[in-house]
């Protein structure tokens, strides 16, 4: 009979898959788009809003910069998409920016990219879920006080869905993604038609004024404000690299399908971002970092949240906040934002698996779970992202300050790595047609590297004091951690290399059976120890209580056991120290001898029984394992409560004892 925990696991995750079914989880382009590109596609729901939030720090005076900043973001997005199309064709193994930087710029650069991407994937989950909850609250303000709990619930839901496996999660995410794209394109089309026919949509906040934090900005100060707004708008580029990390998940031809999916993602994202920004300008949308800075806000600014840009546009275009299309847009937006975290739930485990294979992260991250997903990586991502949501109260405004620094670090290093890759290709390629193609790719990556490097400097300069310094600290710490893990694995590997002369056999084997009382587990341990035919065999007990010891000796003699019972003194009533001293005395007498310690242990079937049994054995085993020349053998005795658990183990076995677990 299965345990309650096993039943819950199977209900949430499903039956285990055999390894042979791995090929069945490969993705077509129509499924890969929502899985890997939901993050950049969904960012149109808040990228425009982030630009407006920064510009309104100066009141309404600087909103005229919005179209120019949006144009810069669109050009940058197009360049980055073109650059990564070269990456997926040159490196189809799925390492993405990490593989490109490692092979072309050296291992340290690769680790910097890996650390930056890991941080950015975590932030993607936190920001996307928080933004999704924001849109739910825009439609249903009563949920505002449950913001953090809602966010955590969605993280748990995403985790369970991804643990079920790539293909099933893809089917689940495809419908909301395409519904969002359809809804936003309809809203943009209807809104622009209304504007062209003289009935332009008007946002509910169009009549608001905004209290400026800074006034009269000119010259350098104005440039810094514009650059900060541009860096916030660059959130539209997050997740672009996920396709390059997930090339192995595509159906053949993998590289070509990945490149086409990336092109489709870029075209759709640019179209939606341009449309939403244009509508926001036409409808005179007003937003502010603090709701109380909105002069004219109808509700209580201290407790009621302002509506998101996408919610204001939907209400303006479709005739109010009680229409079917308004709720459709809000539901689709909330879903796509929450599911955009799936980009990270696919990218983070894949990258973690590659790093674990290279021994820069624990090997457990390279192990696939019951449903052929990298379960350990999925769970690790969920835990860290959940902790961030709690720490920052699921606030998009606060979380966004930590965002995109990591992704532009990886963008920059990978593009310059690609330039070096093409230089090496040119050195050996003689075909004129192929050389022209390589030159074209090199120019694309060089332009991409230069632009993303510039943006990286802008993001660092404008966001550092607003929270980006935490990422600046986290990336080097992750880098050092990965170097330390690799150094540990290298030391262990060197330590475990067999000696040239082979293994030296021990001179003698001394078997010691630990005895606490005379019962069936003790007799089984004695029988097993005798069957190994050691040179010496000792039944050992520590004299903790004189009366108990005398009773044990009497029972031992009555059973006529052919192994003498040795009693050692324990004046301080502590078993572990007395046993260790006895074994150390044997080792000193014969340094080339081996001591085999047999410990009878109960096998229990209920979790609470572990606290009632085997505690002394566990403490003693923990100490014995550190003693050189000592082998520890556990001799199990299955209690009645454990009956039937062997059948359960055979059912859950595929997920219980994998390599690296």
GROMACS .gro file of C-alpha atoms in nm, residues 262-502:
model
  241
  262UNK     CA    1   1.334   3.283  -3.205
  263UNK     CA    2   1.249   3.489  -3.515
  264UNK     CA    3   0.876   3.441  -3.453
  265UNK     CA    4   0.919   3.536  -3.089
  266UNK     CA    5   1.109   3.856  -3.179
  267UNK     CA    6   0.854   3.964  -3.441
  268UNK     CA    7   0.555   3.909  -3.213
  269UNK     CA    8   0.722   4.071  -2.909
  270UNK     CA    9   0.826   4.384  -3.103
  271UNK     CA   10   0.481   4.419  -3.259
  272UNK     CA   11   0.300   4.393  -2.925
  273UNK     CA   12   0.545   4.620  -2.741
  274UNK     CA   13   0.517   4.888  -3.009
  275UNK     CA   14   0.137   4.864  -3.010
  276UNK     CA   15   0.096   4.882  -2.633
  277UNK     CA   16   0.335   5.178  -2.609
  278UNK     CA   17   0.154   5.361  -2.889
  279UNK     CA   18  -0.185   5.305  -2.723
  280UNK     CA   19  -0.047   5.420  -2.385
  281UNK     CA   20   0.064   5.748  -2.546
  282UNK     CA   21  -0.266   5.793  -2.735
  283UNK     CA   22  -0.480   5.716  -2.427
  284UNK     CA   23  -0.273   5.942  -2.196
  285UNK     CA   24  -0.207   5.668  -1.943
  286UNK     CA   25  -0.070   5.796  -1.612
  287UNK     CA   26   0.113   5.576  -1.360
  288UNK     CA   27   0.344   5.658  -1.071
  289UNK     CA   28   0.581   5.462  -0.850
  290UNK     CA   29   0.373   5.561  -0.547
  291UNK     CA   30  -0.004   5.572  -0.588
  292UNK     CA   31  -0.033   5.879  -0.365
  293UNK     CA   32   0.173   6.075  -0.620
  294UNK     CA   33  -0.126   6.054  -0.858
  295UNK     CA   34  -0.321   6.376  -0.809
  296UNK     CA   35  -0.687   6.295  -0.871
  297UNK     CA   36  -0.673   5.926  -0.780
  298UNK     CA   37  -1.029   5.832  -0.686
  299UNK     CA   38  -0.968   5.577  -0.412
  300UNK     CA   39  -0.760   5.560  -0.094
  301UNK     CA   40  -0.406   5.579  -0.227
  302UNK     CA   41  -0.265   5.434   0.095
  303UNK     CA   42  -0.446   5.101   0.059
  304UNK     CA   43  -0.585   5.075  -0.295
  305UNK     CA   44  -0.345   4.994  -0.579
  306UNK     CA   45  -0.337   5.180  -0.911
  307UNK     CA   46  -0.433   4.983  -1.219
  308UNK     CA   47  -0.162   4.853  -1.449
  309UNK     CA   48  -0.108   5.009  -1.793
  310UNK     CA   49  -0.248   4.704  -1.971
  311UNK     CA   50  -0.561   4.713  -1.752
  312UNK     CA   51  -0.618   5.084  -1.819
  313UNK     CA   52  -0.579   5.029  -2.192
  314UNK     CA   53  -0.821   4.734  -2.195
  315UNK     CA   54  -1.082   4.938  -2.008
  316UNK     CA   55  -1.035   5.238  -2.241
  317UNK     CA   56  -1.045   5.040  -2.565
  318UNK     CA   57  -1.329   4.802  -2.480
  319UNK     CA   58  -1.560   5.046  -2.301
  320UNK     CA   59  -1.504   5.002  -1.930
  321UNK     CA   60  -1.380   4.770  -1.659
  322UNK     CA   61  -1.696   4.559  -1.654
  323UNK     CA   62  -1.683   4.430  -2.012
  324UNK     CA   63  -1.610   4.077  -2.121
  325UNK     CA   64  -1.302   4.183  -2.319
  326UNK     CA   65  -1.160   4.371  -2.020
  327UNK     CA   66  -1.173   4.058  -1.807
  328UNK     CA   67  -1.046   3.851  -2.100
  329UNK     CA   68  -0.738   4.075  -2.135
  330UNK     CA   69  -0.676   4.078  -1.760
  331UNK     CA   70  -0.715   3.702  -1.728
  332UNK     CA   71  -0.490   3.634  -2.029
  333UNK     CA   72  -0.232   3.886  -1.907
  334UNK     CA   73  -0.224   3.743  -1.556
  335UNK     CA   74  -0.192   3.391  -1.695
  336UNK     CA   75   0.087   3.473  -1.940
  337UNK     CA   76   0.282   3.670  -1.679
  338UNK     CA   77   0.262   3.388  -1.431
  339UNK     CA   78   0.336   3.128  -1.695
  340UNK     CA   79   0.624   3.342  -1.825
  341UNK     CA   80   0.810   3.210  -1.527
  342UNK     CA   81   0.806   2.883  -1.718
  343UNK     CA   82   1.088   3.022  -1.933
  344UNK     CA   83   1.302   3.014  -1.622
  345UNK     CA   84   1.162   2.678  -1.511
  346UNK     CA   85   1.297   2.535  -1.837
  347UNK     CA   86   1.618   2.739  -1.866
  348UNK     CA   87   1.739   2.718  -1.506
  349UNK     CA   88   1.725   2.335  -1.474
  350UNK     CA   89   1.884   2.288  -1.819
  351UNK     CA   90   2.170   2.525  -1.739
  352UNK     CA   91   2.206   2.372  -1.393
  353UNK     CA   92   2.229   2.027  -1.551
  354UNK     CA   93   2.507   2.141  -1.786
  355UNK     CA   94   2.697   2.304  -1.500
  356UNK     CA   95   2.654   1.993  -1.287
  357UNK     CA   96   2.784   1.777  -1.571
  358UNK     CA   97   3.089   2.006  -1.581
  359UNK     CA   98   3.116   1.961  -1.201
  360UNK     CA   99   3.054   2.328  -1.119
  361UNK     CA  100   2.729   2.249  -0.937
  362UNK     CA  101   2.623   1.943  -0.733
  363UNK     CA  102   2.576   1.633  -0.947
  364UNK     CA  103   2.218   1.597  -0.826
  365UNK     CA  104   2.119   1.880  -1.063
  366UNK     CA  105   2.217   1.662  -1.361
  367UNK     CA  106   1.975   1.386  -1.261
  368UNK     CA  107   1.633   1.357  -1.425
  369UNK     CA  108   1.329   1.288  -1.208
  370UNK     CA  109   1.033   1.055  -1.241
  371UNK     CA  110   0.891   1.245  -1.539
  372UNK     CA  111   1.226   1.298  -1.714
  373UNK     CA  112   1.247   1.662  -1.595
  374UNK     CA  113   1.545   1.797  -1.401
  375UNK     CA  114   1.344   1.787  -1.078
  376UNK     CA  115   1.614   1.906  -0.838
  377UNK     CA  116   1.679   2.218  -1.044
  378UNK     CA  117   1.306   2.294  -1.066
  379UNK     CA  118   1.262   2.264  -0.690
  380UNK     CA  119   1.574   2.473  -0.616
  381UNK     CA  120   1.450   2.752  -0.844
  382UNK     CA  121   1.106   2.750  -0.682
  383UNK     CA  122   1.248   2.773  -0.329
  384UNK     CA  123   1.480   3.066  -0.403
  385UNK     CA  124   1.219   3.257  -0.607
  386UNK     CA  125   0.962   3.202  -0.332
  387UNK     CA  126   1.203   3.340  -0.074
  388UNK     CA  127   1.250   3.654  -0.288
  389UNK     CA  128   0.874   3.703  -0.320
  390UNK     CA  129   0.841   3.688   0.058
  391UNK     CA  130   1.138   3.919   0.118
  392UNK     CA  131   1.014   4.184  -0.129
  393UNK     CA  132   0.640   4.148  -0.055
  394UNK     CA  133   0.579   4.036  -0.416
  395UNK     CA  134   0.626   4.400  -0.525
  396UNK     CA  135   0.711   4.439  -0.895
  397UNK     CA  136   0.844   4.791  -0.833
  398UNK     CA  137   1.099   4.662  -0.581
  399UNK     CA  138   1.189   4.341  -0.761
  400UNK     CA  139   1.234   4.507  -1.100
  401UNK     CA  140   1.539   4.695  -0.970
  402UNK     CA  141   1.727   4.364  -0.942
  403UNK     CA  142   1.626   4.256  -1.289
  404UNK     CA  143   1.805   4.239  -1.630
  405UNK     CA  144   2.158   4.309  -1.503
  406UNK     CA  145   2.237   3.940  -1.521
  407UNK     CA  146   2.085   3.888  -1.863
  408UNK     CA  147   2.280   4.175  -2.022
  409UNK     CA  148   2.600   4.039  -1.869
  410UNK     CA  149   2.537   3.710  -2.047
  411UNK     CA  150   2.427   3.887  -2.367
  412UNK     CA  151   2.752   4.085  -2.385
  413UNK     CA  152   2.996   3.804  -2.314
  414UNK     CA  153   2.821   3.557  -2.543
  415UNK     CA  154   2.816   3.799  -2.837
  416UNK     CA  155   3.186   3.879  -2.806
  417UNK     CA  156   3.247   3.507  -2.771
  418UNK     CA  157   3.065   3.452  -3.099
  419UNK     CA  158   3.289   3.709  -3.269
  420UNK     CA  159   3.593   3.507  -3.164
  421UNK     CA  160   3.417   3.188  -3.281
  422UNK     CA  161   3.365   3.332  -3.629
  423UNK     CA  162   3.726   3.451  -3.642
  424UNK     CA  163   3.839   3.093  -3.587
  425UNK     CA  164   3.598   2.969  -3.852
  426UNK     CA  165   3.732   3.222  -4.103
  427UNK     CA  166   4.088   3.102  -4.040
  428UNK     CA  167   4.004   2.753  -4.175
  429UNK     CA  168   3.715   2.819  -4.415
  430UNK     CA  169   3.807   2.860  -4.784
  431UNK     CA  170   3.466   2.844  -4.955
  432UNK     CA  171   3.373   3.202  -5.068
  433UNK     CA  172   2.999   3.154  -5.010
  434UNK     CA  173   3.053   3.017  -4.664
  435UNK     CA  174   3.302   3.294  -4.581
  436UNK     CA  175   3.043   3.558  -4.677
  437UNK     CA  176   2.790   3.394  -4.447
  438UNK     CA  177   3.044   3.386  -4.162
  439UNK     CA  178   3.134   3.754  -4.218
  440UNK     CA  179   2.764   3.844  -4.202
  441UNK     CA  180   2.718   3.650  -3.877
  442UNK     CA  181   3.031   3.808  -3.731
  443UNK     CA  182   2.901   4.159  -3.802
  444UNK     CA  183   2.564   4.077  -3.644
  445UNK     CA  184   2.729   3.945  -3.328
  446UNK     CA  185   2.977   4.233  -3.311
  447UNK     CA  186   2.696   4.490  -3.330
  448UNK     CA  187   2.497   4.291  -3.075
  449UNK     CA  188   2.794   4.274  -2.839
  450UNK     CA  189   2.864   4.647  -2.864
  451UNK     CA  190   2.500   4.744  -2.802
  452UNK     CA  191   2.445   4.505  -2.512
  453UNK     CA  192   2.773   4.616  -2.352
  454UNK     CA  193   2.654   4.976  -2.369
  455UNK     CA  194   2.319   4.881  -2.219
  456UNK     CA  195   2.495   4.683  -1.944
  457UNK     CA  196   2.685   4.996  -1.843
  458UNK     CA  197   2.362   5.199  -1.853
  459UNK     CA  198   2.173   4.944  -1.641
  460UNK     CA  199   2.454   4.923  -1.388
  461UNK     CA  200   2.487   5.300  -1.361
  462UNK     CA  201   2.115   5.376  -1.335
  463UNK     CA  202   1.996   5.085  -1.120
  464UNK     CA  203   2.292   5.022  -0.887
  465UNK     CA  204   2.169   5.230  -0.593
  466UNK     CA  205   1.808   5.118  -0.648
  467UNK     CA  206   1.878   4.752  -0.571
  468UNK     CA  207   2.101   4.626  -0.851
  469UNK     CA  208   2.392   4.622  -0.608
  470UNK     CA  209   2.243   4.300  -0.464
  471UNK     CA  210   2.288   4.132  -0.802
  472UNK     CA  211   2.641   4.275  -0.828
  473UNK     CA  212   2.714   4.095  -0.500
  474UNK     CA  213   2.526   3.774  -0.586
  475UNK     CA  214   2.695   3.705  -0.922
  476UNK     CA  215   3.055   3.703  -0.787
  477UNK     CA  216   2.943   3.492  -0.489
  478UNK     CA  217   2.787   3.237  -0.724
  479UNK     CA  218   3.101   3.242  -0.937
  480UNK     CA  219   3.321   3.169  -0.635
  481UNK     CA  220   3.082   2.898  -0.517
  482UNK     CA  221   3.097   2.720  -0.853
  483UNK     CA  222   3.476   2.740  -0.859
  484UNK     CA  223   3.486   2.595  -0.507
  485UNK     CA  224   3.252   2.308  -0.603
  486UNK     CA  225   3.468   2.224  -0.905
  487UNK     CA  226   3.784   2.236  -0.691
  488UNK     CA  227   3.623   1.997  -0.444
  489UNK     CA  228   3.523   1.750  -0.715
  490UNK     CA  229   3.873   1.769  -0.866
  491UNK     CA  230   4.034   1.700  -0.526
  492UNK     CA  231   3.806   1.404  -0.464
  493UNK     CA  232   3.870   1.262  -0.811
  494UNK     CA  233   4.247   1.289  -0.761
  495UNK     CA  234   4.218   1.132  -0.418
  496UNK     CA  235   4.021   0.835  -0.551
  497UNK     CA  236   4.253   0.743  -0.838
  498UNK     CA  237   4.366   0.378  -0.783
  499UNK     CA  238   4.727   0.326  -0.677
  500UNK     CA  239   4.959   0.190  -0.949
  501UNK     CA  240   5.045  -0.113  -0.736
  502UNK     CA  241   4.679  -0.205  -0.685
   0.00000   0.00000   0.00000
